[in-house]
Coordinates of C-alpha atoms and ligand atoms in Angstrom, one line a residue:
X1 CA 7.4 245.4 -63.9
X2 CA 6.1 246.8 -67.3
X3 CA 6.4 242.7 -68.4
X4 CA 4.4 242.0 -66.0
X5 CA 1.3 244.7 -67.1
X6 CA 1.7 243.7 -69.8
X7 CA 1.1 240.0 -69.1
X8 CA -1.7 240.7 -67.0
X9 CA -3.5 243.1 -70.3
X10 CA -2.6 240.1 -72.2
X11 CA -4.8 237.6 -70.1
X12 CA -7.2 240.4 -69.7
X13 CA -8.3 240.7 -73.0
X14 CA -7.9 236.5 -73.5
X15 CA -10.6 236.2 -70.9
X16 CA -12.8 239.3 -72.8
X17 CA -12.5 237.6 -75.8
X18 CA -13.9 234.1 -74.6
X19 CA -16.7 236.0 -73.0
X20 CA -17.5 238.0 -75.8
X21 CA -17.3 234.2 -78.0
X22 CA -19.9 232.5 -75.5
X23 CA -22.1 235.6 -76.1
X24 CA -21.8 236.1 -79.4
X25 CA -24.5 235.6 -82.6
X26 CA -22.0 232.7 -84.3
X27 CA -22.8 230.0 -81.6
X28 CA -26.3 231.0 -81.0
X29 CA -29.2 228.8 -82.4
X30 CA -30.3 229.0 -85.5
X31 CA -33.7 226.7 -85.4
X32 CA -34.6 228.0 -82.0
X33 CA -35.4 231.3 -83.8
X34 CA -38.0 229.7 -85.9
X35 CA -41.7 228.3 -85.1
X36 CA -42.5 225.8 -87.5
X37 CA -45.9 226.3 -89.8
X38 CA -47.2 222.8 -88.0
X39 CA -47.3 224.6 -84.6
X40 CA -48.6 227.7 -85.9
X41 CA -51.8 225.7 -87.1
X42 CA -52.1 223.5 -84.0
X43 CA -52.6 226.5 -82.1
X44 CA -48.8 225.8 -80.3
X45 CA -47.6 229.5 -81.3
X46 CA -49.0 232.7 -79.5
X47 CA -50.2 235.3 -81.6
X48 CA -47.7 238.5 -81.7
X49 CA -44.2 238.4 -83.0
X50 CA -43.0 235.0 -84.8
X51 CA -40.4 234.4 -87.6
X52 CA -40.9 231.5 -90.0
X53 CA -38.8 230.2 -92.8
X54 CA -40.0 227.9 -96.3
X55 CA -40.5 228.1 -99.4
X56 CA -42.7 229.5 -101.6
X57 CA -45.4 227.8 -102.9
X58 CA -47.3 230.4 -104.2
X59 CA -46.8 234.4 -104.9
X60 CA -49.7 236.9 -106.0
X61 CA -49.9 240.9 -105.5
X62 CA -49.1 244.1 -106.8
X63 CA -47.4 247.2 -106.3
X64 CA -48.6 247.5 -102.8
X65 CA -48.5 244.2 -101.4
X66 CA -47.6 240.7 -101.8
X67 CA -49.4 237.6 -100.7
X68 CA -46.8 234.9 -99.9
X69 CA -47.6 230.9 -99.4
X70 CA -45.1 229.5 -97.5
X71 CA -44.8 226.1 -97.0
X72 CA -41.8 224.4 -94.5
X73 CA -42.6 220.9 -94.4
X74 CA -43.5 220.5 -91.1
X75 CA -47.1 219.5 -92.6
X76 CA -49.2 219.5 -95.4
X77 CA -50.3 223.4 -94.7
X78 CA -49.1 227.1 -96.0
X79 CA -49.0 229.9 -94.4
X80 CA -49.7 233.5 -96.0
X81 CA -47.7 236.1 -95.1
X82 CA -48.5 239.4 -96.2
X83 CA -45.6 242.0 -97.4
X84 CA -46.3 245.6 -97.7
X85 CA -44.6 247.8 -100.2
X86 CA -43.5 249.5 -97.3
X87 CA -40.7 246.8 -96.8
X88 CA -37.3 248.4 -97.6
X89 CA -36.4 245.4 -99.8
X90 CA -39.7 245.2 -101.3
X91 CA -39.3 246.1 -105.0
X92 CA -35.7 244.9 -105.0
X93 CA -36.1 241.6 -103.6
X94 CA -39.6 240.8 -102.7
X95 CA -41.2 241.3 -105.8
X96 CA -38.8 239.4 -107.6
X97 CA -39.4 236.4 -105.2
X98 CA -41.1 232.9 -107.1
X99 CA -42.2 229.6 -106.7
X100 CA -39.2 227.6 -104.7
X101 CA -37.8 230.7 -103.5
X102 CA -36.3 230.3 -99.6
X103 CA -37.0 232.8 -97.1
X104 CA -37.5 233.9 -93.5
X105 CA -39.5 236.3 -92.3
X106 CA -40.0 237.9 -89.4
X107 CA -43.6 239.3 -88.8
X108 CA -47.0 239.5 -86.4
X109 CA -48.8 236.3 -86.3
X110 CA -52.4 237.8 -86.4
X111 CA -55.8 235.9 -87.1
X112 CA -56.5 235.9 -90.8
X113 CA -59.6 237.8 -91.6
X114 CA -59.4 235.9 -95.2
X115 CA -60.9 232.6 -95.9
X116 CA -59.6 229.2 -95.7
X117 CA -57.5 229.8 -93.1
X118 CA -56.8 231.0 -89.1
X119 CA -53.7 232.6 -89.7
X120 CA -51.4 235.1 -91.2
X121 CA -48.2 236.8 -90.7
X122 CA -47.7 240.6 -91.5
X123 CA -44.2 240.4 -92.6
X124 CA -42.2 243.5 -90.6
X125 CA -38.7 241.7 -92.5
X126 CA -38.5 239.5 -95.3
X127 CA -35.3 238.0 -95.1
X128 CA -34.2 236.0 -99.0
X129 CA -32.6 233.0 -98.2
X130 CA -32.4 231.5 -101.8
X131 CA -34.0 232.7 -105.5
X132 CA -35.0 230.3 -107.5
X133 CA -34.8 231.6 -111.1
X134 CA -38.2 230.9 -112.9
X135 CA -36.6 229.8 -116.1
X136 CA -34.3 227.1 -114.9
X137 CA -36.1 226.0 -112.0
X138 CA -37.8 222.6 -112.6
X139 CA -40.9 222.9 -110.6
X140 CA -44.0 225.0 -111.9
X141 CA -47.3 226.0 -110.5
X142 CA -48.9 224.4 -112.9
X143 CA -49.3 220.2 -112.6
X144 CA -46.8 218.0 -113.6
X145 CA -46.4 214.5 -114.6
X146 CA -45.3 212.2 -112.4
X147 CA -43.4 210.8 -115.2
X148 CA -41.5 214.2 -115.6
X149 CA -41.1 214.8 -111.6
X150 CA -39.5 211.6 -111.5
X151 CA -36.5 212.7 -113.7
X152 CA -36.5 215.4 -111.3
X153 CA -36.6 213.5 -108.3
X154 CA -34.2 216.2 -106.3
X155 CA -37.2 218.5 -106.3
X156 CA -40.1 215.9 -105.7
X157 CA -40.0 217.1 -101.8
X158 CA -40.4 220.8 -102.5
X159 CA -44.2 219.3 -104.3
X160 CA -47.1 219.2 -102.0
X161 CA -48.1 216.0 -103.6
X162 CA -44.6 214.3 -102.5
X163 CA -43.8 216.0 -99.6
X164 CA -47.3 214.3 -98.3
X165 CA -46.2 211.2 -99.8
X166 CA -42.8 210.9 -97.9
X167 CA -44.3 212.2 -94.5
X168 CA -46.8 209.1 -95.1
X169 CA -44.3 206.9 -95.5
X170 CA -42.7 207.9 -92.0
X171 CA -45.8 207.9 -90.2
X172 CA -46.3 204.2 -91.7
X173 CA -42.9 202.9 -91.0
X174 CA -43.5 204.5 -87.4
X175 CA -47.1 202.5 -86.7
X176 CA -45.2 199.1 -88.0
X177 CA -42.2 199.3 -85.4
X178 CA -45.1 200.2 -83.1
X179 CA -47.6 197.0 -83.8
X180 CA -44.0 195.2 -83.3
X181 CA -43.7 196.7 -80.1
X182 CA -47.3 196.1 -78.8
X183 CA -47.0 192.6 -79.7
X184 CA -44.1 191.6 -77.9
X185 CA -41.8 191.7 -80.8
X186 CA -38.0 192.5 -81.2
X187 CA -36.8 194.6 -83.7
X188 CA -33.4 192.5 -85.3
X189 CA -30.9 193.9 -87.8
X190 CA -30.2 191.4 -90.5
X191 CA -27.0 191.2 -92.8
X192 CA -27.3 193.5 -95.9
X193 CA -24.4 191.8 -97.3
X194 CA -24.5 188.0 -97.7
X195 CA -23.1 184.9 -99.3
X196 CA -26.3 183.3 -99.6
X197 CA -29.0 184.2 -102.3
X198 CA -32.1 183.2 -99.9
X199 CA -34.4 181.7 -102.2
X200 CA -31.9 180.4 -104.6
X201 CA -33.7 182.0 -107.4
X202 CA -31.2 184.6 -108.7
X203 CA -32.0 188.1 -109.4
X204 CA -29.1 188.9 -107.2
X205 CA -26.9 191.5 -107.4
X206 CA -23.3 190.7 -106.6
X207 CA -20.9 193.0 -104.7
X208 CA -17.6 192.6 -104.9
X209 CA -14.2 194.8 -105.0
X210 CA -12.4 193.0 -107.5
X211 CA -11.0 194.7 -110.4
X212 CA -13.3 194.0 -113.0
X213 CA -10.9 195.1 -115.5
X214 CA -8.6 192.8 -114.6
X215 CA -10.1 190.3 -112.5
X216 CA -8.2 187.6 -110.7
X217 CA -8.2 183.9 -111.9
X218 CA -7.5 180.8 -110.6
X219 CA -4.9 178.3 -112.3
X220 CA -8.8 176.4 -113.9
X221 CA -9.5 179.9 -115.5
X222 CA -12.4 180.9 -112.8
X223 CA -12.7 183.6 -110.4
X224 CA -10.4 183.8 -107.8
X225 CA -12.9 184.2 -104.9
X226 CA -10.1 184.3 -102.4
X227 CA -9.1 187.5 -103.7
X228 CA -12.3 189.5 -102.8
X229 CA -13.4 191.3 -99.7
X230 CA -15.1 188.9 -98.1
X231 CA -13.2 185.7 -100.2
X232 CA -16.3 184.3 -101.5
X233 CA -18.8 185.5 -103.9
X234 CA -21.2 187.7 -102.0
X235 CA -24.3 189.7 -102.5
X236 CA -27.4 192.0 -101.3
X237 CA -29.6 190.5 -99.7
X238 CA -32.7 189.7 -100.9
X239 CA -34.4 188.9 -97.7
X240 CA -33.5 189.0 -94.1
X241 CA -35.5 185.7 -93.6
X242 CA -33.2 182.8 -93.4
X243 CA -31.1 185.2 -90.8
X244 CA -34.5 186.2 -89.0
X245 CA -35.1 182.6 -89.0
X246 CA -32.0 182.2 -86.6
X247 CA -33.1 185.0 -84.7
X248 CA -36.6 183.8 -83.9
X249 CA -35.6 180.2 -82.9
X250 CA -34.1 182.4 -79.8
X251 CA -35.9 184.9 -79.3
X252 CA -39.2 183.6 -80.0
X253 CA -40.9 186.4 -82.0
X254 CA -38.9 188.9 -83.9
X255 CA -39.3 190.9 -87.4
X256 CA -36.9 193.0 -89.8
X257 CA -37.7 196.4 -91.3
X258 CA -35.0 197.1 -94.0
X259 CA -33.8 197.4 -97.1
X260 CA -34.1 194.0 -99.3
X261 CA -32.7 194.1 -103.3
X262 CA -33.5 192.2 -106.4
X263 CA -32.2 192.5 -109.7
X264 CA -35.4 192.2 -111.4
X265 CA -35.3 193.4 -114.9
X266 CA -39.4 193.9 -115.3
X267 CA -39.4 197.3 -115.1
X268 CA -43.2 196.7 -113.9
X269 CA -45.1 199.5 -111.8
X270 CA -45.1 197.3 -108.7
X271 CA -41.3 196.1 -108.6
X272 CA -38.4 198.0 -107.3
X273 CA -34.5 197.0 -107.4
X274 CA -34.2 198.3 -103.9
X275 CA -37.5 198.3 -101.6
X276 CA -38.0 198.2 -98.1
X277 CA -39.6 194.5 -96.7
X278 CA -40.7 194.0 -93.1
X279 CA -40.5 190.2 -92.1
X280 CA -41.3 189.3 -89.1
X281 CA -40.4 185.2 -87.5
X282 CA -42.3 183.8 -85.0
X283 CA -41.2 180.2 -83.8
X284 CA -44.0 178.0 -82.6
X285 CA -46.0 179.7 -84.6
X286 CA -47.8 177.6 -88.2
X287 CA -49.2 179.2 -91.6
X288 CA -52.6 180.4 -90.3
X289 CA -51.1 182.5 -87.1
X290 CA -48.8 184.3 -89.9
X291 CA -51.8 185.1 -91.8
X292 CA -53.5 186.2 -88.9
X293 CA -50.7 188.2 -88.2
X294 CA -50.5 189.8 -91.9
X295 CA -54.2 190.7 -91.7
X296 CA -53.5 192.5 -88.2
X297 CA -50.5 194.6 -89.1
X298 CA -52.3 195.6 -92.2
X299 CA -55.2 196.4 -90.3
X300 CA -53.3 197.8 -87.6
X301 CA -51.5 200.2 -90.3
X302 CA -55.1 201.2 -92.2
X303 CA -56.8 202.2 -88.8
X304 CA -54.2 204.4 -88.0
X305 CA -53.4 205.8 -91.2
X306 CA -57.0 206.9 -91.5
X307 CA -56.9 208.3 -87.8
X308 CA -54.0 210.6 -88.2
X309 CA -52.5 211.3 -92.1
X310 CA -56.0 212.9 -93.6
X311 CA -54.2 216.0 -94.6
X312 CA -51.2 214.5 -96.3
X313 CA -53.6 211.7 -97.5
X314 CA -56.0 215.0 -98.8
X315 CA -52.8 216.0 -100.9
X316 CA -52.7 212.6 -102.5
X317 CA -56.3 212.2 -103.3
X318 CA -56.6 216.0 -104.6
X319 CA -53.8 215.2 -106.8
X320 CA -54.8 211.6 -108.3
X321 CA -58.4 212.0 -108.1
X322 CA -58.9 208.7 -106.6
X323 CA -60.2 208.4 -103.1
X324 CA -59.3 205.1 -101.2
X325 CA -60.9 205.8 -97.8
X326 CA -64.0 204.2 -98.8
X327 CA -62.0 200.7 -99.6
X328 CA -59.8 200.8 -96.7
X329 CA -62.6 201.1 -94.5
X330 CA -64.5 198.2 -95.7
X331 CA -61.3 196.3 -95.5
X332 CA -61.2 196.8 -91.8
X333 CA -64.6 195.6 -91.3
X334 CA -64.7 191.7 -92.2
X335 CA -61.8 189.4 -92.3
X336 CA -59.7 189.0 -95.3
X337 CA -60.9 186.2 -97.6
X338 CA -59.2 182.7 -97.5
X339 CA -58.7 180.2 -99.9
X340 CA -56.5 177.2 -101.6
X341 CA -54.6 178.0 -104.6
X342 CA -56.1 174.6 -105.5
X343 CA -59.5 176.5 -105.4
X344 CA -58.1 179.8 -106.4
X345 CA -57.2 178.0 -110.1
X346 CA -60.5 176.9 -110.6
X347 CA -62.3 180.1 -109.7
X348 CA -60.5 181.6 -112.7
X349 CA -60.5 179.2 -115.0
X350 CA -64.3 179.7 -114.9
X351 CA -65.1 183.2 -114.4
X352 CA -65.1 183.3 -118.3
X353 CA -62.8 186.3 -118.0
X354 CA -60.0 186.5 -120.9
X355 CA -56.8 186.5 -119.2
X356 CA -53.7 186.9 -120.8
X357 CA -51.5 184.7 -119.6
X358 CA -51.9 181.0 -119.4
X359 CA -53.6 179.3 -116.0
X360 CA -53.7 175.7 -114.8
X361 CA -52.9 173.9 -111.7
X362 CA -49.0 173.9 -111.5
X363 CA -48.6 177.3 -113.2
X364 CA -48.2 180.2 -111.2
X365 CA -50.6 183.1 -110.5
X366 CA -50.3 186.2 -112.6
X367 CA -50.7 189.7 -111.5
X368 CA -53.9 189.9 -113.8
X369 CA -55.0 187.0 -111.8
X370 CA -54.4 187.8 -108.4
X371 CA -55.9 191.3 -109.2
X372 CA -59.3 189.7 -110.7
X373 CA -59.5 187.4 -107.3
X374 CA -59.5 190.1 -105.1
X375 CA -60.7 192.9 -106.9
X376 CA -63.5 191.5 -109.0
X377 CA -64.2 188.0 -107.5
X378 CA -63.9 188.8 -103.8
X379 CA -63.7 192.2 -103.7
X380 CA -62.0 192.2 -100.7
X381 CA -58.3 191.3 -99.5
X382 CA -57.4 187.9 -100.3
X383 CA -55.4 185.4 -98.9
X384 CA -54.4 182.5 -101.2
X385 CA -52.9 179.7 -99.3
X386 CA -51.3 176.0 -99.9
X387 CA -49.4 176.7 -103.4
X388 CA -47.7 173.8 -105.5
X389 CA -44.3 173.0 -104.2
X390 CA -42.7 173.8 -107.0
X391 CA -43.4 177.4 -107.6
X392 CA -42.2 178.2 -103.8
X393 CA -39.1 178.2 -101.8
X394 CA -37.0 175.6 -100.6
X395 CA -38.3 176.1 -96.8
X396 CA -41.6 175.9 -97.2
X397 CA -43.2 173.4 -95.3
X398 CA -44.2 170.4 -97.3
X399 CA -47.8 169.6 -96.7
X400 CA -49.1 165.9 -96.3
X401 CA -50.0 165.6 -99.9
X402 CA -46.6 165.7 -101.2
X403 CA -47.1 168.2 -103.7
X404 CA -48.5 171.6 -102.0
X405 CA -46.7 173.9 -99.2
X406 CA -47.3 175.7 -96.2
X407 CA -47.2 179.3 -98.4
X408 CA -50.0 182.0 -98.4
X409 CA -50.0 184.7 -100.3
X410 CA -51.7 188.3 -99.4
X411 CA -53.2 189.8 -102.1
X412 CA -54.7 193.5 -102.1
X413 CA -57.2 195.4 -104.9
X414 CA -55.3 197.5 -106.9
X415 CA -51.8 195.8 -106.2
X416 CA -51.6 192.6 -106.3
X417 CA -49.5 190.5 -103.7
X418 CA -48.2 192.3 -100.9
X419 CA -47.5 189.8 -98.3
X420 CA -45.5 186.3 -99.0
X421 CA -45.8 184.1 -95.9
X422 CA -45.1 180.3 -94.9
X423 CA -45.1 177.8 -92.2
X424 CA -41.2 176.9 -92.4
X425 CA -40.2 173.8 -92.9
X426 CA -38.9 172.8 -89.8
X427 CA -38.2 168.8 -90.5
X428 CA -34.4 168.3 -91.4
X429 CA -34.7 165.4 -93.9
X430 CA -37.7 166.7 -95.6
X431 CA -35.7 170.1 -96.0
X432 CA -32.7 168.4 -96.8
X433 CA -34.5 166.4 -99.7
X434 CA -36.5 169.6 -100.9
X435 CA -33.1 171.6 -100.7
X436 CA -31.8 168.6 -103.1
X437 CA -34.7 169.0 -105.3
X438 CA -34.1 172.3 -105.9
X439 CA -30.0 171.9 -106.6
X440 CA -29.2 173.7 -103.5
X441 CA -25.9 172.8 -102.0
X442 CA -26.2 171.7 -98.5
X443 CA -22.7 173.2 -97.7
X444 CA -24.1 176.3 -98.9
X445 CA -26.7 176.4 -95.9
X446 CA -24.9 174.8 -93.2
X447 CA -25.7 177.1 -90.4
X448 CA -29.2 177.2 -91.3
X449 CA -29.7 173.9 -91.5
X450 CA -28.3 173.2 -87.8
X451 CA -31.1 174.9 -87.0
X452 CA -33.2 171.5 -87.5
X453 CA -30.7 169.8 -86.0
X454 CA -30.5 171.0 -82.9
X455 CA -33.9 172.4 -80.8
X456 CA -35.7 172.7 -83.8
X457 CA -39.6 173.9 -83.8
X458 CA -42.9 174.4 -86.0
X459 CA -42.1 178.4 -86.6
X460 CA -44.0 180.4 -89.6
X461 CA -42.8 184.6 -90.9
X462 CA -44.0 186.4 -94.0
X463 CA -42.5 189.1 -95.9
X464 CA -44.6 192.4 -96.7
X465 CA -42.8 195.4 -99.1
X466 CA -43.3 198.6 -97.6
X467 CA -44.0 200.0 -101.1
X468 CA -46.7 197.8 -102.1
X469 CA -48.3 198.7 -98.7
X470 CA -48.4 202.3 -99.5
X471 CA -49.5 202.2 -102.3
X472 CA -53.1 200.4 -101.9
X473 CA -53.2 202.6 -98.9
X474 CA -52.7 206.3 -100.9
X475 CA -53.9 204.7 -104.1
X476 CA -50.5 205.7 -105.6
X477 CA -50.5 203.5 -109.2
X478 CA -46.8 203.3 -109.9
X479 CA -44.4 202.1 -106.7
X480 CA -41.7 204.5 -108.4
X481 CA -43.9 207.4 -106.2
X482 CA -43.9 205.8 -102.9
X483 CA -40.3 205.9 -102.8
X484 CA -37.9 208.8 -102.9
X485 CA -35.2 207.9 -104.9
X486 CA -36.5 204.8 -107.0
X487 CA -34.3 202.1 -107.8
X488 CA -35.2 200.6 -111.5
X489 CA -33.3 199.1 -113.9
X490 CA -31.6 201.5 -115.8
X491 CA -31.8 203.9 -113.0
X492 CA -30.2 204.7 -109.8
X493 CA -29.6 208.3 -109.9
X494 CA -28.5 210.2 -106.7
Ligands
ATP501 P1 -43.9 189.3 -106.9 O1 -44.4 187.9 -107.3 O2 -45.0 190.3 -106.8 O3 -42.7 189.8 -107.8 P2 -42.5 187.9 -104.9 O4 -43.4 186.7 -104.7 O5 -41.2 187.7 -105.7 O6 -43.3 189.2 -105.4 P3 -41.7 187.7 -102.2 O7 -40.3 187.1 -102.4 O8 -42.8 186.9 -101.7 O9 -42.1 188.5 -103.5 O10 -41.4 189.1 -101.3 C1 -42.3 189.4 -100.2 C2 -42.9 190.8 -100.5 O11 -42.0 191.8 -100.8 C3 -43.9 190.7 -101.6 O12 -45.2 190.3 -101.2 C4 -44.0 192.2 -102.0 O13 -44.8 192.9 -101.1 C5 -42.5 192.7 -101.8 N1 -41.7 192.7 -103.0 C6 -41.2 191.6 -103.6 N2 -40.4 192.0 -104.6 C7 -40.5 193.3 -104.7 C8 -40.0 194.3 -105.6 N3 -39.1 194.0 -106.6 N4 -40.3 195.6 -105.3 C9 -41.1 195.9 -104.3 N5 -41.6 195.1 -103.5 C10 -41.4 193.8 -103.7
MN502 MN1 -44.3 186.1 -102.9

């Protein structure tokens, strides 16, 4: 009997305790107890009791009260919360709050009576999340260099200037998978690892798990391929093209939005060992749709940019000085200029500017040249189209002259070329001879060369970097602050 009681106490208190666990503070919400600062300024949070959390941006006051900026991310705004010395932690904690601190707070949202903005919290409970000690921590109220805040890139999205950077480079990404959609495109996922180099140029970087202390050899003295993960010498990609290529010729229209890498050793302000290229394929499709289609997703990205980031773009332009509203508007007003390479040479070699770096037909543009083309000679975008065959890829298309190709390139003020398109060569000898030209291996290409075997069509794509994007559309000068954790030679912290 008294086994019994006690069984049933036993399951008694069992079935108290999981009650008691459902209801209790461990599993309840933590986020849910927060508004964000973007509501509160969109009017989304009633006035009356709120509790925020962020860091601080800014801290002034004295003995009786402290004026808190609080930043959370959410957008480009603070909000001010006021702390009276009332506050039972207020000399022990409060006070000794600074810049990068992490709190939350729990107050009366109220309408601000100050200037500059709607409204302010009256903290009731400052809660101290995080110091940040003033002496060690790398971020100051006064400006920094963007040289300096790059060594301390683990901080760049606690700085107003950044934090607006890095939202605008989500909102961009967002209205480029969204042109895609509009336009009856599919989004495909291209290999990141791959045996082929793309463009047969090099500046590849290899990936491989074999023991480079000790790496295996064949009986010849070479590198025993067989031996590594994927038994063949493999690499990142530098362009999901060839494999978009076989996308398109099945799905018609289709684009990539990833990750591409080159081991480029320039070290330039415009060049990035990892950066993120959107290429979209379209099969029956020839050069001037693809331009046409370059010109309309940068349009497409410039219209809305200026519709919806102001305020983060208002944190970029307070910070650099430069405004680029002005030009992006007047790039959305008249087409983009067009014209031949063949042209293009001649333009410069008479504008009686001094150029550094050699020109001719047969040489290949130079930044300082495609920047004086479209900055100084056009002043507009500028499309630059039918290059010599030997500066361009293997699969370009080979025009009737013999010696140009099917290749345009989009070039921007400020930047230089953003967008590298082509008409693809879609003829299987002619590829087959250019590939030979070249020294490209045919067994090396196999798959992509069925492709003009069997069904093939006129199809056309282009390749344009993220990066270069945003910065002619924030005015950013060096790509290394368009990107959160920059990839440069010599680099790749984090
Ligand atoms: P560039 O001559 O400027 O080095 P590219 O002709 O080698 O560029 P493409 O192979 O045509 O470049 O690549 C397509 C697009 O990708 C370029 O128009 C550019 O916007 C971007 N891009 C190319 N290389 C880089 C890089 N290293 N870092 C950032 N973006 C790049
Ligand atoms: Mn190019």
């Amino acid at each position: 009997m008294s086994k019994l009681l006690n069984r049933i106490v036993l399951v008694s208190t069992i079935v108290t305790r999981v009650v008691a666990q459902n209801g209790a503070d461990s599993m309840k919400s933590l986020k849910d107890t927060f508004s964000t600062i973007a509501d509160i300024h969109a009017g989304k949070v009633s006035l009356g009791r709120v509790t925020v959390a962020g860091w601080l941006r800014t801290k002034r006051g004295s003995k009786k009260f402290s004026f808190l900026e609080l930043n959370d991310g959410t957008n480009s705004k603070t909000i001010q919360v006021v702390a009276d010395a009332v506050l039972p932690n207020y000399e022990s904690e409060i006070q000794k709050l600074t810049i990068g601190a992490a709190v939350c707070i729990e107050g009366e949202l109220v309408e601000s009576k100050g200037q500059g903005q709607k409204y302010e919290i009256v903290a009731k409970n400052v809660e101290v999340y995080g110091f940040a000690d003033p002496d060690t921590y790398p971020l100051q109220k006064k400006e920094m260099t963007y040289e300096y805040l790059r060594e301390q890139a683990h901080f760049r999205p606690r700085t107003a200037t950044f934090a607006a950077m890095f939202r605008i480079r989500s909102r961009v990404s967002k209205f480029i998978h969204d042109f895609f959609e509009e336009n009856g495109f599919y989004y495909a996922h291209t290999p990141i690892f791959t045996a082929s180099d793309c463009e047969g140029g090099g500046n590849v970087f290899q990936v491989t798990t074999l023991p480079l202390e000790k790496i295996p050899r064949t009986p010849e003295g070479k590198v025993n391929y067989s031996e590594d993960f994927f038994g063949t010498p493999s690499f990142l990609t530098v362009s999901g093209q060839l494999e978009g290529e076989l996308m398109a010729l099945g799905l018609g229209k289709i684009y990539t939005f990833g990750p591409t890498f080159r081991a480029e050793n320039s070290n330039t302000s415009r060049h990035l060992a990892e950066f993120w290229q959107i290429e979209p394929e379209m099969a029956f499709w020839n050069l001037t749709d693809t331009i046409q289609l370059g010109q309309d997703l940068v349009c497409y990205c410039v219209r809305r940019f200026l519709e919806e980031c102001n305020d983060d773009l208002d944190l970029v332009v307070a910070r650099n000085g430069v405004d680029p509203r002005p030009w992006l508007r007047m790039t959305l007003e008249k087409p983009f200029v067009r014209v031949s390479y063949t042209e293009a040479v001649k333009i410069l070699q008479e504008c009686g500017e001094k150029f550094e770096f050699p020109l001719g037909w047969g040489l290949d543009l130079q930044s300082e040249h495609e920047r004086y083309l479209c900055e100084k000679h056009f002043q507009s975008p500028t499309v630059v189209y039918d290059y010599p065959a030997d500066l361009k890829s293997f699969y370009m298309y080979m025009n009737e002259d013999g010696k140009t190709v099917h290749g345009a390139d989009i070039l921007v003020p400020g930047v230089g070329e953003i967008v590298g398109s082509s008409q693809r060569e879609h003829r299987y000898d002619v590829l087959i001879e250019r590939m030979h030209k070249k020294g490209l291996r045919e067994e090396d290409y196999s798959w992509y060369l069925a492709t003009r075997k069997f069904g093939t069509v006129p199809h056309a794509g282009f390749g344009l970097g993220l990066e270069r994007l945003l910065m002619w559309m924030t005015g950013m000068g060096n790509i290394r602050d368009v990107v959160p954790f920059p990839r440069t030679p010599k680099n790749c912290l984090y």
